[in-house]
mmCIF file of C-alpha atoms and ligand atoms in Angstrom:
data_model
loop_
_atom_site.group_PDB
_atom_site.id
_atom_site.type_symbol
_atom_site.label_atom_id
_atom_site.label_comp_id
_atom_site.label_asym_id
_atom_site.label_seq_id
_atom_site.Cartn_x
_atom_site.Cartn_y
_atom_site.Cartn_z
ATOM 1 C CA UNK A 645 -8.763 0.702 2.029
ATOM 2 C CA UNK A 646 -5.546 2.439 3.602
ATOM 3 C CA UNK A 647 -3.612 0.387 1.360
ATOM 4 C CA UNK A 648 -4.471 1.751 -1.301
ATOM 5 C CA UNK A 649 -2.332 4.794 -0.554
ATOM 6 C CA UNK A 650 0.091 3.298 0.493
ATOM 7 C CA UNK A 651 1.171 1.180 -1.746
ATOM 8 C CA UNK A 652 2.045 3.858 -3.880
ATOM 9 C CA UNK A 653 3.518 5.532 -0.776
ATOM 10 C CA UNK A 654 5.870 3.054 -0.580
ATOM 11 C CA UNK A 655 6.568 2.877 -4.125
ATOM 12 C CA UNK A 656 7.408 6.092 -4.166
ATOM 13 C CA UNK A 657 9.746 6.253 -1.374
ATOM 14 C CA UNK A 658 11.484 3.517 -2.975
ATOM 15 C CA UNK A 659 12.445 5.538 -5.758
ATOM 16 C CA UNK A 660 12.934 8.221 -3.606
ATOM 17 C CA UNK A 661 16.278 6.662 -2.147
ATOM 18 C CA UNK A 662 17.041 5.225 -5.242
ATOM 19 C CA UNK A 663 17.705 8.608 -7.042
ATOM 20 C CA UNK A 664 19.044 10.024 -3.263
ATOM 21 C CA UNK A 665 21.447 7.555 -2.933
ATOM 22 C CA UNK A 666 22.803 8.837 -6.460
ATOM 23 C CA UNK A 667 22.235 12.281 -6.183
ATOM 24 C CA UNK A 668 24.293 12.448 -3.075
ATOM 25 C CA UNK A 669 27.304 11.106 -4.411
ATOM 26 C CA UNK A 670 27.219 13.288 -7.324
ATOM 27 C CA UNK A 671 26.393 16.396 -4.903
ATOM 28 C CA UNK A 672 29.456 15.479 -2.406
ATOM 29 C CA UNK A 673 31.381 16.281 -5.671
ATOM 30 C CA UNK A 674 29.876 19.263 -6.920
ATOM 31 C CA UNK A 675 29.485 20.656 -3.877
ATOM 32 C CA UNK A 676 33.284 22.020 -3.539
ATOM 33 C CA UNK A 677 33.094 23.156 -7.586
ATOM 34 C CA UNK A 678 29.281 24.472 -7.907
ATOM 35 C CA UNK A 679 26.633 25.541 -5.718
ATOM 36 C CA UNK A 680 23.543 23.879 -7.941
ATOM 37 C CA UNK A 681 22.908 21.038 -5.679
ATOM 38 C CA UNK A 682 19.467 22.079 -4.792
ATOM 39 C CA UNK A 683 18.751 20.983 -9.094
ATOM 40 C CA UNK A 684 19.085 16.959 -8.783
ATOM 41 C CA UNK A 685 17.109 16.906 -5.747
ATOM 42 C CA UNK A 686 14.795 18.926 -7.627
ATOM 43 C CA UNK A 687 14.395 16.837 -10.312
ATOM 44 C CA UNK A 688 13.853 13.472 -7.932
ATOM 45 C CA UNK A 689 10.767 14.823 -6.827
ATOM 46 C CA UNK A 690 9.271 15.287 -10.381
ATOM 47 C CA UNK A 691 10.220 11.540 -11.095
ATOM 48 C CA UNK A 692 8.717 10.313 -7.744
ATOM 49 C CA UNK A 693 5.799 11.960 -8.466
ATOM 50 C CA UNK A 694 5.392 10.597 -11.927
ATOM 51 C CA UNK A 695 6.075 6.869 -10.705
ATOM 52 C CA UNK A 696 3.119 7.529 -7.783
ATOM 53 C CA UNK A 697 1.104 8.377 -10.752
ATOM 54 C CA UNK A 698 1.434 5.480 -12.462
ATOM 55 C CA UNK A 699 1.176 3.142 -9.660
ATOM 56 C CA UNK A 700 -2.128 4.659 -8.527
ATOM 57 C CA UNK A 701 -3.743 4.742 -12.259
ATOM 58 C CA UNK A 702 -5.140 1.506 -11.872
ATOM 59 C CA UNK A 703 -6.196 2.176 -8.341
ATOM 60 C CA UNK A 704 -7.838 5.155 -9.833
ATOM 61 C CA UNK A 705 -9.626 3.103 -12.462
ATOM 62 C CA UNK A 706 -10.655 0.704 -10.046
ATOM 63 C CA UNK A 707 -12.509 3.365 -7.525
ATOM 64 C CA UNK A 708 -14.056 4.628 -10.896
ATOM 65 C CA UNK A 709 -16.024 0.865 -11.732
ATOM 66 C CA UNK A 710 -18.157 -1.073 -9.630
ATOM 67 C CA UNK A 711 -15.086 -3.636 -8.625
ATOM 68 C CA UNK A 712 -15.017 -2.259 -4.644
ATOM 69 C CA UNK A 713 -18.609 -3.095 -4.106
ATOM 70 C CA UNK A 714 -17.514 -6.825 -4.250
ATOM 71 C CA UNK A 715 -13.900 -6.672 -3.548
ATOM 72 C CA UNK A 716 -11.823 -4.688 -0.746
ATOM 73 C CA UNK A 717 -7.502 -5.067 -0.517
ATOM 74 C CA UNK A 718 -7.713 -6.685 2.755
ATOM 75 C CA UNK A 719 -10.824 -8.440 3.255
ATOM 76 C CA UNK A 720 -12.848 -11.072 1.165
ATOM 77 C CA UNK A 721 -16.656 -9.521 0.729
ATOM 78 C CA UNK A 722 -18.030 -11.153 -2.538
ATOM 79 C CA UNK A 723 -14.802 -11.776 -3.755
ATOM 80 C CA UNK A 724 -11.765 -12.437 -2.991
ATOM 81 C CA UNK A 725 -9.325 -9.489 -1.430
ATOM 82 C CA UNK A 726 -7.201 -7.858 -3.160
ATOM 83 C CA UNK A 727 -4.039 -8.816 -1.505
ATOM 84 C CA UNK A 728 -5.139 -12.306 -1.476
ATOM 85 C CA UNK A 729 -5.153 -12.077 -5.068
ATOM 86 C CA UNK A 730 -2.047 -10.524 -5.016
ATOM 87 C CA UNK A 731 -0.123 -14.053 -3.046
ATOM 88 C CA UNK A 732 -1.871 -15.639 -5.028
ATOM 89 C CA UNK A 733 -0.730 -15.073 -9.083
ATOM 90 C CA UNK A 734 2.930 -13.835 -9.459
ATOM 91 C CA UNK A 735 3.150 -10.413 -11.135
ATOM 92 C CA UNK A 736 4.029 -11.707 -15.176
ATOM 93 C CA UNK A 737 2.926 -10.995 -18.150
ATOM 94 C CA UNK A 738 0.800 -14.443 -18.854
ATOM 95 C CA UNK A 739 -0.702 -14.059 -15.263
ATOM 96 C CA UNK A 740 -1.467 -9.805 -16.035
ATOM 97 C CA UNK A 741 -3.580 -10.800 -19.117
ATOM 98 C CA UNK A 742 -5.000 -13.858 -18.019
ATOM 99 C CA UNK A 743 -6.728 -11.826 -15.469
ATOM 100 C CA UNK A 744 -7.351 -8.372 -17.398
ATOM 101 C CA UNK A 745 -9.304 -11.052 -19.563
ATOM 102 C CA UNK A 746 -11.509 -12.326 -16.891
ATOM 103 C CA UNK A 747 -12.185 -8.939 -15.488
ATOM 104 C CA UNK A 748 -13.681 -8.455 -18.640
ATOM 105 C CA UNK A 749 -15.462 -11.264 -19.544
ATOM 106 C CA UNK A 750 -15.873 -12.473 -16.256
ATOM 107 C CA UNK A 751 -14.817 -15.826 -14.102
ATOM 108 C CA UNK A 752 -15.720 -18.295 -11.261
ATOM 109 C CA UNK A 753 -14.185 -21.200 -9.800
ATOM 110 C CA UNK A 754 -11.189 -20.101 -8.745
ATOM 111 C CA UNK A 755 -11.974 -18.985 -4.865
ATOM 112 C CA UNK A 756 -15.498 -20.349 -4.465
ATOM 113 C CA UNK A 757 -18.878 -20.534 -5.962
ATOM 114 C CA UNK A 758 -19.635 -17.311 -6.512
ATOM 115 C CA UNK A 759 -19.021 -16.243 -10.051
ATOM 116 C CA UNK A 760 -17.868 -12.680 -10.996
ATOM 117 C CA UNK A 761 -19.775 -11.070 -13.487
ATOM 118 C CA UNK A 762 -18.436 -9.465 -16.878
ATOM 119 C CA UNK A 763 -17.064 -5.966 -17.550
ATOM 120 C CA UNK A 764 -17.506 -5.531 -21.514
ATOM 121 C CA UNK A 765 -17.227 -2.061 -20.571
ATOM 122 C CA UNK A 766 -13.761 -1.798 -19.595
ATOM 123 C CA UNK A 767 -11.091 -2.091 -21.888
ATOM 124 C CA UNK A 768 -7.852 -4.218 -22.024
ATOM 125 C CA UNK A 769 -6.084 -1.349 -21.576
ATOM 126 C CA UNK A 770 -7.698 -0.186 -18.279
ATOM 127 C CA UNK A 771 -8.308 -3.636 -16.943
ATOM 128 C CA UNK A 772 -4.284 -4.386 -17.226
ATOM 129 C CA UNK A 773 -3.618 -1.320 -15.429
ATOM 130 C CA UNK A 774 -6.495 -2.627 -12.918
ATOM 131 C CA UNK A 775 -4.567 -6.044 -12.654
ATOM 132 C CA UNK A 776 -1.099 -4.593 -12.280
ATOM 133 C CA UNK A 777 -2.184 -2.489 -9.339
ATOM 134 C CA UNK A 778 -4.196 -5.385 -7.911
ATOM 135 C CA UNK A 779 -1.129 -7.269 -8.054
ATOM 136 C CA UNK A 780 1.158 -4.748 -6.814
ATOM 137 C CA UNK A 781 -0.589 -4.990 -3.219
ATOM 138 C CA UNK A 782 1.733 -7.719 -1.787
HETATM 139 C C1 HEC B 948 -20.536 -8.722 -8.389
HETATM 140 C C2 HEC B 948 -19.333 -8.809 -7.597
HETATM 141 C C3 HEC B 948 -17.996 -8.478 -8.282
HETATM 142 C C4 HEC B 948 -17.653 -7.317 -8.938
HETATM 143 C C5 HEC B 948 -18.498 -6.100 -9.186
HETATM 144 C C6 HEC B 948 -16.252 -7.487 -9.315
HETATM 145 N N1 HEC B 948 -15.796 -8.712 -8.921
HETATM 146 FE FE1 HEC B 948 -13.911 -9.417 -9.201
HETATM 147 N N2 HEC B 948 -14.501 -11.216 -8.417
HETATM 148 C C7 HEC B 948 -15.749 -11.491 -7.875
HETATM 149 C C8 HEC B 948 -15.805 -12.898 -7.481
HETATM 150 C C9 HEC B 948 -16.980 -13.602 -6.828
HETATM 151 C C10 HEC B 948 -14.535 -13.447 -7.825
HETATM 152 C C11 HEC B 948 -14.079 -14.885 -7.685
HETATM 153 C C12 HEC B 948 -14.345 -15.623 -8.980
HETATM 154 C C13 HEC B 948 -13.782 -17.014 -8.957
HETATM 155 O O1 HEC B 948 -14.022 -17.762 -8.015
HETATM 156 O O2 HEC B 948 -13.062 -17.354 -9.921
HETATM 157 C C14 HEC B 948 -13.744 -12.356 -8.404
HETATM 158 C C15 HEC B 948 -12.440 -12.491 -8.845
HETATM 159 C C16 HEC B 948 -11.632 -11.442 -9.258
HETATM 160 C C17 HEC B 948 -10.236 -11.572 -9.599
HETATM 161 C C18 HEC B 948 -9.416 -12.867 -9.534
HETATM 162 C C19 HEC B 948 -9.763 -13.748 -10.716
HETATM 163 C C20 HEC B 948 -9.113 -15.112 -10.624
HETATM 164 O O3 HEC B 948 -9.321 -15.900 -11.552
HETATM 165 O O4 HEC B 948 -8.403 -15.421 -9.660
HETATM 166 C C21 HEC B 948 -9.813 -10.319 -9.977
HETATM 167 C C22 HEC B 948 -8.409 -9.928 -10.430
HETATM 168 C C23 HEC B 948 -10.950 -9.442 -9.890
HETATM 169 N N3 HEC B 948 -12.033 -10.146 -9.459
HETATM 170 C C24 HEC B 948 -10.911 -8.090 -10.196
HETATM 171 C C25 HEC B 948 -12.055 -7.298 -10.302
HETATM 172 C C26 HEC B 948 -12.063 -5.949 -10.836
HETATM 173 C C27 HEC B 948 -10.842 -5.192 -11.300
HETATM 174 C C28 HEC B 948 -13.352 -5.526 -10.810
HETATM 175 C C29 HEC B 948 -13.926 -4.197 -11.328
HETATM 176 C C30 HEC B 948 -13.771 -3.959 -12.756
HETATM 177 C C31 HEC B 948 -14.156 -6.590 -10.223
HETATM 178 N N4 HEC B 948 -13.331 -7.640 -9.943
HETATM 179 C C32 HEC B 948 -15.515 -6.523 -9.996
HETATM 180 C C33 HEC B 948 -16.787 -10.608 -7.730
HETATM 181 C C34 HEC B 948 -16.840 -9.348 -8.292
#
């Protein structure tokens, strides 16, 4: 469960000293010149909150379905974790919509007996964002 916030946590702070790192050259600069140095900072918090958005859509999506009643990130229940899923399939395109289709027409086979059922109700959109955060939890 805690995972789930954090990977965007860490996502986040990623981009966080990406844009920093940039920012404070820039500032070091400025600084002599202008005193706007509070505005880049500024706008590295807007962008770090948009990326924490997007990385916790599919997170979102999945507390929405019935996915968590048979799978947690860390631990196998009916199906497989999360993050096992996650070492398991490299993050790429074929592997992303190879398993946004099973989620929605369902699979079995690949970690035991147990099948998982279909989702016609979700659509490829939402199941890709489902797959990409799944994926993300490595
Ligand atoms: C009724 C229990 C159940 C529910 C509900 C469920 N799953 Fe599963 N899921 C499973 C089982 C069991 C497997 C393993 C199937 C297999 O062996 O191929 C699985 C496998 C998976 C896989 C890996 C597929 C593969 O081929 O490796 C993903 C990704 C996945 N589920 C995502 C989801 C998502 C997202 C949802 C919610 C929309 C969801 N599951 C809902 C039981 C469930």
């Amino acid at each position: 469960m805690r995972m789930r916030y954090l990977a965007p946590f860490v996502l986040s702070t990623f981009f966080f000293a990406a844009c920093g790192g940039s920012d404070n050259s820039s500032e070091k600069k400025d600084t002599a010149a202008s005193s706007s140095n509070e505005a880049p900072a500024d706008n590295s918090m807007v962008k770090a909150g948009a990326a924490e958005a997007a990385a916790s859509k599919g997170a979102e999506l999945i507390s929405k379905s019935d996915c968590l009643t048979c799978h947690k990130v860390d631990m196998k229940v009916v199906g497989p974790a999360y993050k096992e899923v996650a070492a398991k399939y490299e993050a790429n395109d074929a592997n992303i919509e190879m398993l946004a289709s099973k989620i929605i027409a369902g699979g079995s086979g690949h970690w035991g007996e147990v099948p998982m059922q279909a989702h016609p109700n979700v659509s490829k959109e939402d199941a890709t964002e489902m797959v990409k955060y799944i994926l993300s939890l490595k």
